[in-house]
Every structure is written in structure tokens, then in C-alpha cells.
């Protein structure tokens, strides 16, 4: 049965390919440093869950050390600008098909194989059907992109390296911050946050609890830089004990809209460097905060929308 272990191995494939590409580039002066960084990242994603915790912890320290030492990207031999322009002119809007295939396959797999069973056989972990469908969608999108562009097999790896080098170590921030959120949750930070919020605001109605949870998700995400880090803290502190247990909210609605509220915070913080600062640097924008300046009005509107929708959907007929 395909579950998280298989998904971890699938997720480890791109960084492993990038590491191998770096290792084979003899012209790059820091090839072993870069190869080591992406190789360690691949180990943590793939066989990492099967390794002892102390080994995983040491690998994380190695990852941080290599990033601190400095990852210096080298030029990558890939498709030239003229070939890109010619391909774009030939394909037109068909270029969007691989990007559209990813959500289409994910949604279809989630809805059609909800219990993980195909032909009477349990093939997927029912709890991970959406993630399995997402992984399959990624492979379908890759195959479709290669078919449309008629690219040689080595081009996807070269392009993956080029993009990974452009983003740098910030590409691992979501995983690192999610792990940090788990550590904070185990340390009881959620209870401290809940005690602080309830000490300042009376969460005696479903609407007040909903506002505190959604706003807390956005604010905590702005501080930590990632909604995955804020989610276990705010859910353990306010979402579960107050919004769900005390007022009987729908857990699915609380989790989905709570995470979406956290993403609103992601749009408004420089702490989310991989989303907001790195793109400005890659595009060589004059204003390093230009991405945030464009995004924050939409983030505030979406945050207000999330609060209203959660209040109406999770507590039908009880909001006052």
C-alpha cells in the first residue's frame, strides 16, 4: 500500500537528481559542496524517517553548515533563449497543459479514489490519497511537458538544478519551519499561546473564537514565516480545545480555512523569504519588498473572507 514512505522517496527524487547533476559538473568549483547539500536534503526526505533521530539531527546540522558555508551556483548548460522562444511560439497556450494537469490529476484522484481502493484492492493509504494523487499528477505533468517540448531526458534535471541554484537554501525553509512548528507544539507552546489569547480576549462565542484562530494563524505565520509552522501551535492552542471541542465546529472546515488563513500571513511577511524575498532577488527588482507590497491587500481581503466562511460553514445557525 502506497503511503507516506513512498511519497517521501518520490519527493527525494528531484533533490537527488540535482545533487548528482552537481557532482558530475567538474567545471564547478563548489560542486561537492552543492552536491552534498542537495544530497543530504534528499536523504532527509527519502530514507530520513527510517533513520535514528540522532542521525537525522546530525544531517540537519550538516545541511545548515553547508548552507552557511555558501552555495555558489555555476552556469548550467540547458536550453538557450532562442530555442525557448521558438518552442513557446510553436506551442502557444498548450504550454499551460502540464501546469493544469497537476491540479486536475490531484482533484480527480482525491474524488474518485477517496478510500484508496482500485478494483477492489487497497492500493493507497486512505489518509494520504490527496498526496498520492499530487505525486502522480507531478509525474504526469513532467511527462506531458517533455512530450510537448520534445526535450531530451537530461533537460528536466538541468532545469531543476538551474531553478534550485537560483532559489538556493531557501527552498528547504518550508520543511524546516514545519519541523520547528512540530517541536513547538510538543513543547507546549500552543497552550502558552492559548492562555495568552484568552487572558486578553474573551473567547466566549463561536465568532470570537473563529476570529482569534484565523487572525492568530495569520499573525503567527508572519512571525515564523510558514503556515505549516504556525498550524500545529495555533490548532493545539485554540483550534482544537476552543473552536472544535468547546463550540463543536467541523474539524475539516477549521483545518482547511485555518491553514488558508495562515497562507494569508505568508503573503505579508519577509520571513517567508522563499516566497517573497527570493523572487524579488531573482527578478532583480529594485524594491526587495515589492512582492509583499503587491500581495498584502489581497491577503487582508482573503483573511476576512476566511473568517466569514469559517463562521458560516463550521457553526451553521449558531453564530451570534
C-alpha positions as a Markdown table, in Angstrom:
| # | Residue | x | y | z |
|---|---|---|---|---|
| 1 | Unk | 0.0 | 0.0 | 0.0 |
| 2 | Unk | 1.4 | 3.4 | -1.0 |
| 3 | Unk | 1.7 | 5.8 | 1.9 |
| 4 | Unk | 4.0 | 8.4 | 3.3 |
| 5 | Unk | 7.1 | 6.3 | 3.0 |
| 6 | Unk | 6.7 | 6.0 | -0.8 |
| 7 | Unk | 5.8 | 9.7 | -1.1 |
| 8 | Unk | 9.0 | 10.6 | 0.8 |
| 9 | Unk | 11.1 | 8.6 | -1.7 |
| 10 | Unk | 9.2 | 10.3 | -4.6 |
| 11 | Unk | 9.9 | 13.7 | -3.0 |
| 12 | Unk | 13.6 | 12.9 | -2.6 |
| 13 | Unk | 14.0 | 12.2 | -6.4 |
| 14 | Unk | 14.3 | 15.8 | -7.6 |
| 15 | Unk | 17.0 | 16.9 | -5.0 |
| 16 | Unk | 18.8 | 13.6 | -5.5 |
| 17 | Unk | 18.9 | 14.3 | -9.3 |
| 18 | Unk | 20.1 | 17.9 | -8.6 |
| 19 | Unk | 22.9 | 16.5 | -6.3 |
| 20 | Unk | 24.0 | 14.0 | -9.0 |
| 21 | Unk | 24.0 | 16.8 | -11.6 |
| 22 | Unk | 26.2 | 18.9 | -9.4 |
| 23 | Unk | 28.6 | 16.0 | -8.7 |
| 24 | Unk | 29.0 | 15.4 | -12.4 |
| 25 | Unk | 29.8 | 19.0 | -13.2 |
| 26 | Unk | 33.6 | 19.0 | -13.0 |
| 27 | Unk | 33.9 | 22.6 | -14.1 |
| 28 | Unk | 32.0 | 23.9 | -11.0 |
| 29 | Unk | 34.5 | 24.9 | -8.2 |
| 30 | Unk | 32.0 | 24.1 | -5.4 |
| 31 | Unk | 30.4 | 21.1 | -6.9 |
| 32 | Unk | 30.9 | 18.8 | -3.9 |
| 33 | Unk | 29.5 | 21.4 | -1.5 |
| 34 | Unk | 26.4 | 21.9 | -3.6 |
| 35 | Unk | 26.1 | 18.1 | -4.3 |
| 36 | Unk | 26.4 | 17.5 | -0.5 |
| 37 | Unk | 23.6 | 20.0 | 0.3 |
| 38 | Unk | 21.1 | 18.6 | -2.1 |
| 39 | Unk | 22.1 | 15.0 | -1.4 |
| 40 | Unk | 21.6 | 15.5 | 2.4 |
| 41 | Unk | 18.2 | 17.1 | 1.7 |
| 42 | Unk | 17.3 | 14.1 | -0.5 |
| 43 | Unk | 18.3 | 11.7 | 2.3 |
| 44 | Unk | 16.2 | 13.6 | 4.9 |
| 45 | Unk | 13.1 | 13.5 | 2.6 |
| 46 | Unk | 13.5 | 9.8 | 1.5 |
| 47 | Unk | 15.1 | 7.4 | 4.0 |
| 48 | Unk | 15.1 | 10.0 | 6.7 |
| 49 | Unk | 12.1 | 8.6 | 8.6 |
| 50 | Unk | 13.7 | 5.2 | 8.8 |
| 51 | Unk | 17.0 | 6.6 | 10.3 |
| 52 | Unk | 17.6 | 7.1 | 14.0 |
| 53 | Unk | 16.6 | 10.6 | 15.3 |
| 54 | Unk | 20.2 | 11.4 | 16.2 |
| 55 | Unk | 21.3 | 10.7 | 12.6 |
| 56 | Unk | 18.5 | 12.9 | 11.2 |
| 57 | Unk | 19.5 | 15.7 | 13.6 |
| 58 | Unk | 23.2 | 15.5 | 12.5 |
| 59 | Unk | 22.1 | 15.6 | 8.9 |
| 60 | Unk | 20.1 | 18.8 | 9.6 |
| 61 | Unk | 23.2 | 20.3 | 11.1 |
| 62 | Unk | 25.3 | 19.3 | 8.1 |
| 63 | Unk | 22.6 | 20.9 | 5.9 |
| 64 | Unk | 22.7 | 24.1 | 7.8 |
| 65 | Unk | 26.5 | 24.1 | 7.8 |
| 66 | Unk | 26.7 | 23.7 | 4.1 |
| 67 | Unk | 24.2 | 26.5 | 3.5 |
| 68 | Unk | 26.1 | 28.7 | 5.9 |
| 69 | Unk | 29.4 | 27.9 | 4.1 |
| 70 | Unk | 27.7 | 29.1 | 0.9 |
| 71 | Unk | 26.1 | 27.5 | -2.1 |
| 72 | Unk | 27.7 | 29.1 | -5.2 |
| 73 | Unk | 25.7 | 28.3 | -8.4 |
| 74 | Unk | 27.5 | 27.7 | -11.6 |
| 75 | Unk | 26.3 | 28.1 | -15.2 |
| 76 | Unk | 24.2 | 25.2 | -16.3 |
| 77 | Unk | 24.1 | 24.0 | -19.9 |
| 78 | Unk | 20.4 | 24.0 | -20.8 |
| 79 | Unk | 18.0 | 25.2 | -23.5 |
| 80 | Unk | 19.1 | 28.5 | -25.0 |
| 81 | Unk | 16.9 | 31.6 | -25.2 |
| 82 | Unk | 16.4 | 31.2 | -28.9 |
| 83 | Unk | 15.2 | 27.7 | -28.5 |
| 84 | Unk | 12.9 | 28.7 | -25.7 |
| 85 | Unk | 11.3 | 31.5 | -27.8 |
| 86 | Unk | 10.9 | 29.1 | -30.8 |
| 87 | Unk | 9.3 | 26.4 | -28.5 |
| 88 | Unk | 6.9 | 29.0 | -26.9 |
| 89 | Unk | 5.9 | 30.3 | -30.3 |
| 90 | Unk | 5.2 | 26.7 | -31.6 |
| 91 | Unk | 3.2 | 25.6 | -28.6 |
| 92 | Unk | 1.3 | 28.7 | -27.7 |
| 93 | Unk | -1.2 | 28.1 | -24.9 |
| 94 | Unk | -0.5 | 24.4 | -24.9 |
| 95 | Unk | 2.4 | 25.3 | -22.6 |
| 96 | Unk | -0.1 | 25.6 | -19.8 |
| 97 | Unk | -1.3 | 22.0 | -20.2 |
| 98 | Unk | 1.3 | 20.5 | -17.9 |
| 99 | Unk | 0.6 | 23.1 | -15.2 |
| 100 | Unk | -3.1 | 22.4 | -15.5 |
| 101 | Unk | -2.6 | 18.6 | -15.5 |
| 102 | Unk | -1.2 | 18.7 | -11.9 |
| 103 | Unk | -4.3 | 20.1 | -10.2 |
| 104 | Unk | -6.6 | 18.1 | -12.5 |
| 105 | Unk | -5.0 | 14.8 | -11.7 |
| 106 | Unk | -4.8 | 15.6 | -8.0 |
| 107 | Unk | -8.5 | 16.6 | -7.8 |
| 108 | Unk | -9.6 | 13.6 | -9.9 |
| 109 | Unk | -7.6 | 11.2 | -7.7 |
| 110 | Unk | -8.9 | 12.7 | -4.5 |
| 111 | Unk | -12.5 | 12.4 | -5.6 |
| 112 | Unk | -12.5 | 9.2 | -7.5 |
| 113 | Unk | -10.3 | 7.1 | -5.2 |
| 114 | Unk | -11.2 | 8.6 | -1.9 |
| 115 | Unk | -10.8 | 5.3 | 0.0 |
| 116 | Unk | -7.6 | 4.4 | -1.7 |
| 117 | Unk | -9.2 | 1.3 | -3.4 |
| 118 | Unk | -9.0 | 0.5 | -7.1 |
| 119 | Unk | -10.6 | -2.7 | -8.5 |
| 120 | Unk | -11.4 | -3.9 | -5.0 |
| 121 | Unk | -7.7 | -3.7 | -3.9 |
| 122 | Unk | -6.4 | -1.2 | -1.4 |
| 123 | Unk | -3.5 | 0.4 | -3.2 |
| 124 | Unk | -3.2 | 3.8 | -1.4 |
| 125 | Unk | -3.3 | 4.8 | 2.3 |
| 126 | Unk | -6.8 | 6.4 | 2.7 |
| 127 | Unk | -5.3 | 9.1 | 4.8 |
| 128 | Unk | -2.8 | 10.1 | 2.1 |
| 129 | Unk | -4.9 | 9.8 | -1.1 |
| 130 | Unk | -4.6 | 13.5 | -1.9 |
| 131 | Unk | -0.8 | 13.5 | -1.5 |
| 132 | Unk | -0.5 | 10.3 | -3.6 |
| 133 | Unk | -2.7 | 11.9 | -6.3 |
| 134 | Unk | -0.5 | 15.1 | -6.1 |
| 135 | Unk | 2.7 | 13.0 | -6.6 |
| 136 | Unk | 1.1 | 11.1 | -9.6 |
| 137 | Unk | 0.0 | 14.5 | -11.0 |
| 138 | Unk | 3.5 | 15.8 | -10.8 |
| 139 | Unk | 4.9 | 12.8 | -12.8 |
| 140 | Unk | 2.0 | 13.2 | -15.4 |
| 141 | Unk | 2.8 | 16.9 | -15.7 |
| 142 | Unk | 6.5 | 16.1 | -16.2 |
| 143 | Unk | 5.8 | 13.5 | -18.8 |
| 144 | Unk | 3.4 | 15.8 | -20.6 |
| 145 | Unk | 5.9 | 18.7 | -20.6 |
| 146 | Unk | 8.6 | 16.5 | -22.0 |
| 147 | Unk | 6.2 | 15.3 | -24.7 |
| 148 | Unk | 5.1 | 18.8 | -25.7 |
| 149 | Unk | 8.5 | 20.4 | -25.7 |
| 150 | Unk | 10.3 | 17.3 | -27.2 |
| 151 | Unk | 13.0 | 17.8 | -24.6 |
| 152 | Unk | 15.9 | 15.3 | -24.2 |
| 153 | Unk | 15.8 | 13.3 | -20.9 |
| 154 | Unk | 18.5 | 15.4 | -19.3 |
| 155 | Unk | 16.8 | 18.8 | -19.7 |
| 156 | Unk | 14.4 | 18.4 | -16.7 |
| 157 | Unk | 17.3 | 17.7 | -14.4 |
| 158 | Unk | 19.3 | 20.6 | -15.8 |
| 159 | Unk | 16.3 | 22.9 | -15.4 |
| 160 | Unk | 15.7 | 21.6 | -11.9 |
| 161 | Unk | 19.3 | 22.4 | -11.0 |
| 162 | Unk | 19.1 | 25.8 | -12.5 |
| 163 | Unk | 16.0 | 26.7 | -10.5 |
| 164 | Unk | 17.3 | 25.2 | -7.3 |
| 165 | Unk | 20.5 | 27.1 | -7.6 |
| 166 | Unk | 18.5 | 30.3 | -8.3 |
| 167 | Unk | 16.5 | 29.8 | -5.1 |
| 168 | Unk | 19.3 | 28.4 | -3.0 |
| 169 | Unk | 19.0 | 27.1 | 0.5 |
| 170 | Unk | 15.7 | 29.0 | 1.0 |
| 171 | Unk | 14.0 | 26.1 | -0.9 |
| 172 | Unk | 14.2 | 24.0 | 2.3 |
| 173 | Unk | 12.5 | 26.6 | 4.6 |
| 174 | Unk | 9.0 | 25.1 | 4.4 |
| 175 | Unk | 10.3 | 21.7 | 5.7 |
| 176 | Unk | 12.5 | 23.3 | 8.3 |
| 177 | Unk | 9.8 | 25.6 | 9.6 |
| 178 | Unk | 7.2 | 22.8 | 9.6 |
| 179 | Unk | 9.6 | 20.7 | 11.8 |
| 180 | Unk | 10.0 | 23.7 | 14.0 |
| 181 | Unk | 6.3 | 24.0 | 14.4 |
| 182 | Unk | 6.1 | 20.4 | 15.5 |
| 183 | Unk | 8.8 | 20.9 | 18.1 |
| 184 | Unk | 7.0 | 24.0 | 19.4 |
| 185 | Unk | 3.8 | 22.0 | 19.6 |
| 186 | Unk | 5.4 | 19.2 | 21.6 |
| 187 | Unk | 7.0 | 21.8 | 23.9 |
| 188 | Unk | 3.6 | 23.1 | 24.8 |
| 189 | Unk | 3.9 | 26.5 | 23.1 |
| 190 | Unk | 0.3 | 26.2 | 21.9 |
| 191 | Unk | -1.0 | 26.1 | 25.5 |
| 192 | Unk | 1.0 | 29.2 | 26.3 |
| 193 | Unk | -0.4 | 31.0 | 23.2 |
| 194 | Unk | -3.9 | 30.0 | 24.2 |
| 195 | Unk | -3.5 | 31.2 | 27.7 |
| 196 | Unk | -2.2 | 34.5 | 26.5 |
| 197 | Unk | -5.0 | 35.0 | 24.0 |
| 198 | Unk | -7.8 | 34.0 | 26.4 |
| 199 | Unk | -6.2 | 36.3 | 29.0 |
| 200 | Unk | -6.6 | 39.3 | 26.7 |
| 201 | Unk | -9.8 | 38.4 | 24.7 |
| 202 | Unk | -12.9 | 36.6 | 25.9 |
| 203 | Unk | -13.4 | 33.7 | 23.6 |
| 204 | Unk | -16.9 | 33.1 | 24.8 |
| 205 | Unk | -18.7 | 33.0 | 21.4 |
| 206 | Unk | -18.0 | 30.9 | 18.3 |
| 207 | Unk | -17.4 | 34.1 | 16.3 |
| 208 | Unk | -14.8 | 35.4 | 18.7 |
| 209 | Unk | -13.1 | 32.0 | 18.7 |
| 210 | Unk | -13.1 | 31.9 | 14.9 |
| 211 | Unk | -11.6 | 35.4 | 14.6 |
| 212 | Unk | -8.9 | 34.6 | 17.2 |
| 213 | Unk | -8.0 | 31.4 | 15.5 |
| 214 | Unk | -7.8 | 32.8 | 11.9 |
| 215 | Unk | -6.1 | 36.0 | 12.9 |
| 216 | Unk | -3.7 | 34.1 | 15.1 |
| 217 | Unk | -2.8 | 31.8 | 12.2 |
| 218 | Unk | -2.0 | 34.8 | 10.0 |
| 219 | Unk | 0.0 | 36.6 | 12.7 |
| 220 | Unk | 1.9 | 33.6 | 13.9 |
| 221 | Unk | 2.7 | 32.7 | 10.2 |
| 222 | Unk | 4.1 | 36.2 | 9.7 |
| 223 | Unk | 6.4 | 35.7 | 12.7 |
| 224 | Unk | 7.5 | 32.2 | 11.8 |
| 225 | Unk | 7.5 | 32.6 | 8.0 |
| 226 | Unk | 5.4 | 29.5 | 7.2 |
| 227 | Unk | 1.9 | 28.4 | 7.8 |
| 228 | Unk | 3.0 | 24.8 | 8.4 |
| 229 | Unk | 5.0 | 26.0 | 11.4 |
| 230 | Unk | 2.0 | 28.0 | 12.8 |
| 231 | Unk | -0.6 | 25.4 | 12.2 |
| 232 | Unk | 0.3 | 22.9 | 15.0 |
| 233 | Unk | 0.7 | 25.7 | 17.5 |
| 234 | Unk | -2.5 | 27.6 | 16.9 |
| 235 | Unk | -4.6 | 24.4 | 16.3 |
| 236 | Unk | -3.3 | 22.8 | 19.5 |
| 237 | Unk | -3.8 | 26.1 | 21.4 |
| 238 | Unk | -7.1 | 27.5 | 20.1 |
| 239 | Unk | -8.4 | 25.4 | 17.2 |
| 240 | Unk | -8.9 | 22.1 | 18.9 |
| 241 | Unk | -9.7 | 23.0 | 22.5 |
| 242 | Unk | -11.9 | 26.0 | 21.8 |
| 243 | Unk | -13.1 | 26.2 | 18.3 |
| 244 | Unk | -13.7 | 22.5 | 17.8 |
| 245 | Unk | -14.2 | 20.9 | 21.3 |
| 246 | Unk | -15.9 | 23.8 | 23.1 |
| 247 | Unk | -18.1 | 25.1 | 20.3 |
| 248 | Unk | -18.4 | 21.9 | 18.2 |
| 249 | Unk | -17.0 | 23.2 | 14.9 |
| 250 | Unk | -16.4 | 21.0 | 11.9 |
| 251 | Unk | -12.8 | 19.8 | 12.1 |
| 252 | Unk | -12.3 | 19.7 | 8.3 |
| 253 | Unk | -13.5 | 23.3 | 7.9 |
| 254 | Unk | -11.4 | 24.5 | 10.8 |
| 255 | Unk | -8.2 | 22.8 | 9.5 |
| 256 | Unk | -8.7 | 23.9 | 5.8 |
| 257 | Unk | -9.7 | 27.5 | 6.4 |
| 258 | Unk | -7.2 | 27.9 | 9.3 |
| 259 | Unk | -4.4 | 26.8 | 7.1 |
| 260 | Unk | -5.6 | 29.2 | 4.3 |
| 261 | Unk | -5.6 | 32.0 | 6.9 |
| 262 | Unk | -2.0 | 31.1 | 7.6 |
| 263 | Unk | -1.2 | 31.4 | 4.0 |
| 264 | Unk | -2.6 | 35.0 | 4.1 |
| 265 | Unk | 0.1 | 35.7 | 6.6 |
| 266 | Unk | 2.7 | 34.2 | 4.3 |
| 267 | Unk | 1.8 | 36.8 | 1.7 |
| 268 | Unk | 2.6 | 39.6 | 4.1 |
| 269 | Unk | 5.9 | 38.7 | 5.7 |
| 270 | Unk | 9.6 | 38.9 | 4.7 |
| 271 | Unk | 10.1 | 35.9 | 7.0 |
| 272 | Unk | 8.7 | 33.8 | 4.1 |
| 273 | Unk | 11.9 | 34.5 | 2.2 |
| 274 | Unk | 11.4 | 31.7 | -0.3 |
| 275 | Unk | 8.1 | 33.2 | -1.4 |
| 276 | Unk | 8.5 | 36.9 | -1.0 |
| 277 | Unk | 12.2 | 37.9 | -0.9 |
| 278 | Unk | 14.0 | 35.3 | -3.2 |
| 279 | Unk | 11.6 | 36.0 | -6.2 |
| 280 | Unk | 12.4 | 39.7 | -5.9 |
| 281 | Unk | 16.1 | 39.0 | -5.9 |
| 282 | Unk | 15.8 | 36.5 | -8.8 |
| 283 | Unk | 13.8 | 39.0 | -10.9 |
| 284 | Unk | 16.3 | 41.8 | -9.9 |
| 285 | Unk | 13.6 | 44.1 | -8.6 |
| 286 | Unk | 14.7 | 47.4 | -7.2 |
| 287 | Unk | 12.4 | 47.1 | -4.2 |
| 288 | Unk | 13.1 | 43.9 | -2.3 |
| 289 | Unk | 9.7 | 44.1 | -0.7 |
| 290 | Unk | 7.9 | 44.7 | -3.9 |
| 291 | Unk | 6.2 | 41.3 | -3.9 |
| 292 | Unk | 4.8 | 41.9 | -0.4 |
| 293 | Unk | 3.5 | 45.4 | -1.3 |
| 294 | Unk | 1.5 | 43.9 | -4.2 |
| 295 | Unk | 0.2 | 40.9 | -2.1 |
| 296 | Unk | -0.9 | 42.4 | 1.2 |
| 297 | Unk | -4.3 | 44.0 | 0.1 |
| 298 | Unk | -5.4 | 40.6 | -1.4 |
| 299 | Unk | -4.2 | 38.8 | 1.8 |
| 300 | Unk | -6.3 | 41.0 | 4.1 |
| 301 | Unk | -9.4 | 40.6 | 1.9 |
| 302 | Unk | -8.9 | 36.8 | 1.8 |
| 303 | Unk | -8.3 | 36.7 | 5.5 |
| 304 | Unk | -11.6 | 38.4 | 6.2 |
| 305 | Unk | -13.3 | 36.1 | 3.7 |
| 306 | Unk | -11.9 | 33.1 | 5.5 |
| 307 | Unk | -13.3 | 34.3 | 8.9 |
| 308 | Unk | -16.7 | 34.8 | 7.4 |
| 309 | Unk | -16.8 | 31.4 | 5.6 |
| 310 | Unk | -15.5 | 29.5 | 8.6 |
| 311 | Unk | -18.0 | 31.1 | 10.8 |
| 312 | Unk | -20.9 | 30.3 | 8.5 |
| 313 | Unk | -19.8 | 26.8 | 7.5 |
| 314 | Unk | -18.4 | 25.4 | 10.8 |
| 315 | Unk | -21.2 | 26.8 | 13.0 |
| 316 | Unk | -24.3 | 26.8 | 10.9 |
| 317 | Unk | -27.1 | 28.5 | 12.7 |
| 318 | Unk | -25.1 | 29.2 | 15.9 |
| 319 | Unk | -23.1 | 32.4 | 15.1 |
| 320 | Unk | -24.3 | 35.4 | 17.1 |
